[in-house]
PDB file of C-alpha atoms and ligand atoms in Angstrom:
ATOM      1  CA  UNK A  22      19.748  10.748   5.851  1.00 80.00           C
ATOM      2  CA  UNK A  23      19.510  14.908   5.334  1.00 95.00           C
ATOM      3  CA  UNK A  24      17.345  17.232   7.497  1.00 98.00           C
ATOM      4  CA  UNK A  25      15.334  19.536   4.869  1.00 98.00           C
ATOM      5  CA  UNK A  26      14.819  22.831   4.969  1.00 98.00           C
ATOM      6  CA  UNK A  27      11.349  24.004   5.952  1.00 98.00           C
ATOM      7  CA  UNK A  28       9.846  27.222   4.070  1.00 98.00           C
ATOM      8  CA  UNK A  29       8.368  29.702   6.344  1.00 98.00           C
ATOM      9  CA  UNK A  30       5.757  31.964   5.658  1.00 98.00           C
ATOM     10  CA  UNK A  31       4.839  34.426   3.951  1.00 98.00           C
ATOM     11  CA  UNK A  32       7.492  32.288   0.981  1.00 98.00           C
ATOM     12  CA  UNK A  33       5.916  32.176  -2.152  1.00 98.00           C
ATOM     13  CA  UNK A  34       6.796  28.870  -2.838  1.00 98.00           C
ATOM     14  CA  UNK A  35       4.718  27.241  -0.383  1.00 99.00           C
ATOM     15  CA  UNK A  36       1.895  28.937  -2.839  1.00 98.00           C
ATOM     16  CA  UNK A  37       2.379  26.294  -5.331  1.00 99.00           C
ATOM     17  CA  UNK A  38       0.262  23.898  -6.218  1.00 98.00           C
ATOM     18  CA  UNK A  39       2.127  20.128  -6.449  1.00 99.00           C
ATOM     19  CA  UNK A  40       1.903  17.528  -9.524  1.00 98.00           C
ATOM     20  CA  UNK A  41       1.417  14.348  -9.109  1.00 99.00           C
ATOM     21  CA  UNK A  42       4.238  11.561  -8.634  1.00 99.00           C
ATOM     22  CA  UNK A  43       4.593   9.368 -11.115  1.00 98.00           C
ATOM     23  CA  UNK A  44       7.871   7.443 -10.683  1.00 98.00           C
ATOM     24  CA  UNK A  45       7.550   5.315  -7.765  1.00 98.00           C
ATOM     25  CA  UNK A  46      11.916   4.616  -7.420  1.00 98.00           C
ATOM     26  CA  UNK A  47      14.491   4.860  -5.066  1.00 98.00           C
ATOM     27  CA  UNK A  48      14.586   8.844  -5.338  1.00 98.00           C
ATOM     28  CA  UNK A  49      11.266   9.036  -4.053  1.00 98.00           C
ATOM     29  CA  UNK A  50      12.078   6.245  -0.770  1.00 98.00           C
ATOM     30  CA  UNK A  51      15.211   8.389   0.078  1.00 98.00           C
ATOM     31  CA  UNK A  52      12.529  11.899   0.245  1.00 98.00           C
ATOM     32  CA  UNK A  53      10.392  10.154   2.107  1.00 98.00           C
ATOM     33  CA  UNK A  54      13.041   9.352   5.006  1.00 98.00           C
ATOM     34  CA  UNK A  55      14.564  12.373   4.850  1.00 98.00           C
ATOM     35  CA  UNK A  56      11.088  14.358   4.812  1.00 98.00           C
ATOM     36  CA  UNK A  57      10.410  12.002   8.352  1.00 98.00           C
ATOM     37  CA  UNK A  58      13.747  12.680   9.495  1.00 98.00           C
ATOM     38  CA  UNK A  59      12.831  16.111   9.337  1.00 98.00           C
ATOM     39  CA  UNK A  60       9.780  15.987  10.835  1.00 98.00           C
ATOM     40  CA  UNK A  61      10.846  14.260  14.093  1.00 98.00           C
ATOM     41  CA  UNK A  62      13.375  16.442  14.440  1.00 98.00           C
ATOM     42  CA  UNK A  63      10.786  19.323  14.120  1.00 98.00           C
ATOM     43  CA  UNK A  64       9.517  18.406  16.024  1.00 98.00           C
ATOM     44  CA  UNK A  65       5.851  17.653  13.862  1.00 98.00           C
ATOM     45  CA  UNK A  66       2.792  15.502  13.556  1.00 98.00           C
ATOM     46  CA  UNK A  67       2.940  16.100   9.695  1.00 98.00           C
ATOM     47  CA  UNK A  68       4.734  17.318   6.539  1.00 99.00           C
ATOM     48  CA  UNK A  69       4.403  17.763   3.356  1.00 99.00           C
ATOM     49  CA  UNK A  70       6.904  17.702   0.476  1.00 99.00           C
ATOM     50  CA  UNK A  71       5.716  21.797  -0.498  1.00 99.00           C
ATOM     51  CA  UNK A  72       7.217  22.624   2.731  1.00 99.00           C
ATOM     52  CA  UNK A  73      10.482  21.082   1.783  1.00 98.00           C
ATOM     53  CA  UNK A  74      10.100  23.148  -1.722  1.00 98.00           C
ATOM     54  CA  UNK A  75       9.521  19.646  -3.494  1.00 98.00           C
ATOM     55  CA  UNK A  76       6.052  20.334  -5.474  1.00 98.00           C
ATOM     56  CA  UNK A  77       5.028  16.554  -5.594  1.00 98.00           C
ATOM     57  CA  UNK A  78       1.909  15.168  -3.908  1.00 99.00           C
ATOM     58  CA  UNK A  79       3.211  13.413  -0.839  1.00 99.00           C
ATOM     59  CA  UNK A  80       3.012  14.104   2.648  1.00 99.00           C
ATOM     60  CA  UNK A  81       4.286  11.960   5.771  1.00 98.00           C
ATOM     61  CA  UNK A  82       2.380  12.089   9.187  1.00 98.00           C
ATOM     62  CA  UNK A  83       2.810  10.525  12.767  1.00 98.00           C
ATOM     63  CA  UNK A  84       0.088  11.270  15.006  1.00 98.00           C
ATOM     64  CA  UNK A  85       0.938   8.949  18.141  1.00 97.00           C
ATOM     65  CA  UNK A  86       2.258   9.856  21.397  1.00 94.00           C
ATOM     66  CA  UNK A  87       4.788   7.522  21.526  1.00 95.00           C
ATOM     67  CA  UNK A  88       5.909   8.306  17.860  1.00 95.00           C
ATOM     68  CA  UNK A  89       5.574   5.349  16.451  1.00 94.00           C
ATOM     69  CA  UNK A  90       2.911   5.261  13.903  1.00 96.00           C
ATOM     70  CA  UNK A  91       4.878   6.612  10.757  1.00 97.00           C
ATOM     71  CA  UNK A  92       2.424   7.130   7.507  1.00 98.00           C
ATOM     72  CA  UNK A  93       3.359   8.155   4.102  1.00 98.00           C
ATOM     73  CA  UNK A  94       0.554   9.191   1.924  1.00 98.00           C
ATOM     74  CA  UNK A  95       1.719   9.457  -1.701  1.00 98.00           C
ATOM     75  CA  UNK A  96      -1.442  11.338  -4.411  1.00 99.00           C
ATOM     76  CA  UNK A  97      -4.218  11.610  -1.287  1.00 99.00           C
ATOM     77  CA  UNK A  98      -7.569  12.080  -2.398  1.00 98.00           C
ATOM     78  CA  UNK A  99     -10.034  12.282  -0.042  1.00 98.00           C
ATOM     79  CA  UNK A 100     -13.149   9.802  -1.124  1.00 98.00           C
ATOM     80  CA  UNK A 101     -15.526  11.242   1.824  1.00 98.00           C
ATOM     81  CA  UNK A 102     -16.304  13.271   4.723  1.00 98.00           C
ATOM     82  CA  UNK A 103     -18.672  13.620   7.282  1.00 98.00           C
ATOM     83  CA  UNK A 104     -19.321  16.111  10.008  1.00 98.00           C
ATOM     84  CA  UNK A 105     -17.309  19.387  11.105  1.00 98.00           C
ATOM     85  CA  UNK A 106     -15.025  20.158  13.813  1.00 97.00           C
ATOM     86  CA  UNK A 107     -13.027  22.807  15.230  1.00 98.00           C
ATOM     87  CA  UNK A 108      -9.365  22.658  16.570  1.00 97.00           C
ATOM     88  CA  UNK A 109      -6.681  24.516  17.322  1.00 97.00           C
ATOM     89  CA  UNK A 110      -3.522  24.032  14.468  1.00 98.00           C
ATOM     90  CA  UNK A 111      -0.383  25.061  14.633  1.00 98.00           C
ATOM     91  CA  UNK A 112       2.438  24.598  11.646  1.00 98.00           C
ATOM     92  CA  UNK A 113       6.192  23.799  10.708  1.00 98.00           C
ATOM     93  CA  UNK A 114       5.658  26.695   8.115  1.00 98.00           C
ATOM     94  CA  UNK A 115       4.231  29.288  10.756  1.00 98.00           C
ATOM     95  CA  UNK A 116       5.951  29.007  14.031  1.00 97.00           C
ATOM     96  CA  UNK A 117       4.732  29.813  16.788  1.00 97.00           C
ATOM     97  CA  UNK A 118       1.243  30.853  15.613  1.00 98.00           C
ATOM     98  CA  UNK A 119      -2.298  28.854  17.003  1.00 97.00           C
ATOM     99  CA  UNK A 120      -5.174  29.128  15.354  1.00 97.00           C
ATOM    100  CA  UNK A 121      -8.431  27.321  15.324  1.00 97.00           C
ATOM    101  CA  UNK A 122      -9.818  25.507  12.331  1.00 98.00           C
ATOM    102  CA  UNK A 123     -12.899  23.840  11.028  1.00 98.00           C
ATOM    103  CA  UNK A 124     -12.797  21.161   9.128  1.00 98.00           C
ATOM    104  CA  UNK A 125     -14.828  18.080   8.440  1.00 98.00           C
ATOM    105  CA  UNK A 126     -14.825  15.652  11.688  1.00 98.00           C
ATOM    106  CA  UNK A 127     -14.196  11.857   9.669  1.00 98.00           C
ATOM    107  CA  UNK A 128     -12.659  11.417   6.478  1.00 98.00           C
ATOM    108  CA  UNK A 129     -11.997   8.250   3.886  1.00 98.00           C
ATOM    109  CA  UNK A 130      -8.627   8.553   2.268  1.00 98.00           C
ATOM    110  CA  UNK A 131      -7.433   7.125  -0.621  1.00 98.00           C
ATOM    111  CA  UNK A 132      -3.754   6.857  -1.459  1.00 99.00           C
ATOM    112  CA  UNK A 133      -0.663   5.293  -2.853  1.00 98.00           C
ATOM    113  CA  UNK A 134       2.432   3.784  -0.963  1.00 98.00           C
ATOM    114  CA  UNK A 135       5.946   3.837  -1.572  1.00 98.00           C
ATOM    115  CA  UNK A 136       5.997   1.509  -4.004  1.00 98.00           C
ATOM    116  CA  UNK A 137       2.581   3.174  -5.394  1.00 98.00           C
ATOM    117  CA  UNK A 138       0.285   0.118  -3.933  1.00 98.00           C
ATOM    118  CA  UNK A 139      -3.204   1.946  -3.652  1.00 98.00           C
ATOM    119  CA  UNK A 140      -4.818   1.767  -0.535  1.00 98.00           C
ATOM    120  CA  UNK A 141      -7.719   2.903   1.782  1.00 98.00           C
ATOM    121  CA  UNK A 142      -8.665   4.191   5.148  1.00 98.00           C
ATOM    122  CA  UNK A 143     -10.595   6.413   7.547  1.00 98.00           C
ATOM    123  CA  UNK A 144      -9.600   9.027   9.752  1.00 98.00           C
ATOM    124  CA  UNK A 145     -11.064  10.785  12.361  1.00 98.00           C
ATOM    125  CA  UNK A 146      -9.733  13.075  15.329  1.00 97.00           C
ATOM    126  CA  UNK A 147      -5.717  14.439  15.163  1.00 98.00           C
ATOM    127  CA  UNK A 148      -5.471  12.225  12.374  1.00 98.00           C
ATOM    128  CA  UNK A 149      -8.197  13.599  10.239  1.00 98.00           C
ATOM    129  CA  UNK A 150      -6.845  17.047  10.605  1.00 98.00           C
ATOM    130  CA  UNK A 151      -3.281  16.735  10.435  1.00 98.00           C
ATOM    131  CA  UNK A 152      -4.104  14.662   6.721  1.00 98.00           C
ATOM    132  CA  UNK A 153      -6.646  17.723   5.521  1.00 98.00           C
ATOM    133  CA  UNK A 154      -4.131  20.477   6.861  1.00 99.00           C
ATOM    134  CA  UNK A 155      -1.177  18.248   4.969  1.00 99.00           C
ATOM    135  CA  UNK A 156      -3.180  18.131   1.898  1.00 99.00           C
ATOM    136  CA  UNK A 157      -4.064  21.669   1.898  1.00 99.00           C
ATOM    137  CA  UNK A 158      -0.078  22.072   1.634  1.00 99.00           C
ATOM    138  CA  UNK A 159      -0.388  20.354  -1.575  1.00 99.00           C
ATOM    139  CA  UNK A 160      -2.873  23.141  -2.773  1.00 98.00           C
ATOM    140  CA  UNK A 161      -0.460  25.768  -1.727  1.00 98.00           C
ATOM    141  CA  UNK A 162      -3.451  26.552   0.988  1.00 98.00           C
ATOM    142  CA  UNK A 163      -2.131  27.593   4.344  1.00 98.00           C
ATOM    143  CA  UNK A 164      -3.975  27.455   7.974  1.00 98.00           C
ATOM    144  CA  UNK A 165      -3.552  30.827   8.496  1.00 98.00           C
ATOM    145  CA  UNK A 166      -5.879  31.101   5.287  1.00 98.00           C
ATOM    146  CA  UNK A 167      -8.989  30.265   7.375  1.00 98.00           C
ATOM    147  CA  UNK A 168      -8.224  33.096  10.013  1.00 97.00           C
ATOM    148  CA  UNK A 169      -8.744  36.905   9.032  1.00 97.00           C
ATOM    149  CA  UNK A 170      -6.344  38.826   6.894  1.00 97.00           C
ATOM    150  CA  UNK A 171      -5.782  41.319   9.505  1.00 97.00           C
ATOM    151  CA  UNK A 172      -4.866  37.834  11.935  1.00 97.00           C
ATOM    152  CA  UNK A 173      -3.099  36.580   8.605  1.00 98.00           C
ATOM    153  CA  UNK A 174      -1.281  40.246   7.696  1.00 98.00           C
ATOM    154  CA  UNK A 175      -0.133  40.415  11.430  1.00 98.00           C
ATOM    155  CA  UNK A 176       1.354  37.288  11.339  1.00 98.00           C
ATOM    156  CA  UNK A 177       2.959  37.724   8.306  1.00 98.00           C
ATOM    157  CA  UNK A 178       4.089  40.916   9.323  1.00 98.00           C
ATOM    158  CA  UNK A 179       6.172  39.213  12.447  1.00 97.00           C
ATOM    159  CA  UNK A 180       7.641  36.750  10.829  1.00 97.00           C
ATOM    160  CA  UNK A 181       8.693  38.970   8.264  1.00 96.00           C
ATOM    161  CA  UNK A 182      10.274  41.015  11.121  1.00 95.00           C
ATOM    162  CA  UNK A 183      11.836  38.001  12.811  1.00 93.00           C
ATOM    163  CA  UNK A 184      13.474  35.987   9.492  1.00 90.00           C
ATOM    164  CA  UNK A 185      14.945  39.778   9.195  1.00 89.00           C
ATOM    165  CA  UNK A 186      16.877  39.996  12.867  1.00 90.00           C
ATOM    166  CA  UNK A 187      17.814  36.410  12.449  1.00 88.00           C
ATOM    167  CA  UNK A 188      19.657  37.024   8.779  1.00 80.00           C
TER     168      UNK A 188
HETATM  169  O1  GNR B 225       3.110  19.674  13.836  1.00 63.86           O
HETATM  170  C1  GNR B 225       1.992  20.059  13.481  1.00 63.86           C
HETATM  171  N1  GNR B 225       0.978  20.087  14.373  1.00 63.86           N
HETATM  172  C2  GNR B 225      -0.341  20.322  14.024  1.00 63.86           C
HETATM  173  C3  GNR B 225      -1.244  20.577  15.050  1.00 63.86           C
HETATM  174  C4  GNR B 225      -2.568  20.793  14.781  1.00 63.86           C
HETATM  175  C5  GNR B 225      -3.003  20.738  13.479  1.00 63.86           C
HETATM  176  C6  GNR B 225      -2.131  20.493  12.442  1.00 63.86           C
HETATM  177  C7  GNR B 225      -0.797  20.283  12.714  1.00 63.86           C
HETATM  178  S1  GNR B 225       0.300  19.939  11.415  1.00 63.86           S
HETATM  179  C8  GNR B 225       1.801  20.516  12.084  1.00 63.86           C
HETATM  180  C9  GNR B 225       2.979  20.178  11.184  1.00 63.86           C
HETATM  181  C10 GNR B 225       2.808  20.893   9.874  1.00 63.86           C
HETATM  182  O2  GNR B 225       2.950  22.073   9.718  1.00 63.86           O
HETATM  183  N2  GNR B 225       2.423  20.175   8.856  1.00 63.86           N
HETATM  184  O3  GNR B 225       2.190  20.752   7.675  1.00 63.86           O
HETATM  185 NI1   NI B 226       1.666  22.796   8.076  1.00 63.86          NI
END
């Protein structure tokens, strides 16, 4: 088990826009415990593998209180939505920032497993978000996107100012 490395922004990398996986093998199994590992430790209610600088389409989630509800959604599409919604999102990649969001209120998912079985679901509430805020990662979209760029540019701005004291 390895704890990864989250990118912070304003990192370019988390800019990029992931491919596809392909190879469904033991590689793949050991990133996805090591991108949960990282994400409890966060601690998180998502992550996806652009935040860990791996440009694949992946993401693992846990939503539940108790922290035991572990999902891995490998090539997400999402097949439908309905409604709009506003919440307040925070993430790994901006800490210590709150902003709120809209997105759309129910989704139906479509994704692979581990071992690249397709299957379906919907998702409404935390869930919905934290899967449309994980697959924006994918797109190298940030929340902080949604929010003005003089919100964005001051946020960007304090980060830059803290990953420079800590260094
Ligand atoms: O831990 C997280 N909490 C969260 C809260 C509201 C909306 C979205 C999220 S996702 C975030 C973890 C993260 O940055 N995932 O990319
Ligand atoms: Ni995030």
């Amino acid at each position: 088990m390895a704890l990864l490395n989250i990118l912070q922004f304003p990192d370019p990398r988390l800019r990029t826009r992931a491919k596809p996986v392909e190879v469904f093998d033991d590689n793949l199994a050991t990133l996805v415990r090591d991108m949960f590992e990282t994400m409890y430790e966060a601690p998180g209610i998502g992550l996806a593998a652009t935040q860990v600088d791996v440009h694949r389409r992946l993401l693992v989630m846990d939503v539940s209180e108790d922290k035991d509800q572990s999902r891995v959604l490998i090539n997400p599409e999402l097949i439908e939505t309905q409604g709009e919604e506003e919440m307040d999102e925070g993430c790994l990649s901006v800490p210590g920032y709150y902003e709120t969001v809209r997105r759309a209120e129910k989704i139906r998912v479509r994704a692979q497993d581990v071992s690249g079985k397709v299957f379906e679901f919907d998702a409404d509430g935390l869930e919905a978000v934290c899967i449309q805020h994980e697959m924006d990662h994918l797109e190298g979209k940030l929340f902080v996107d949604y929010i003005s760029s003089l919100k964005r540019d001051r946020i960007r701005k304090k980060l830059e100012k803290q990953k420079k004291i800590a260094s």
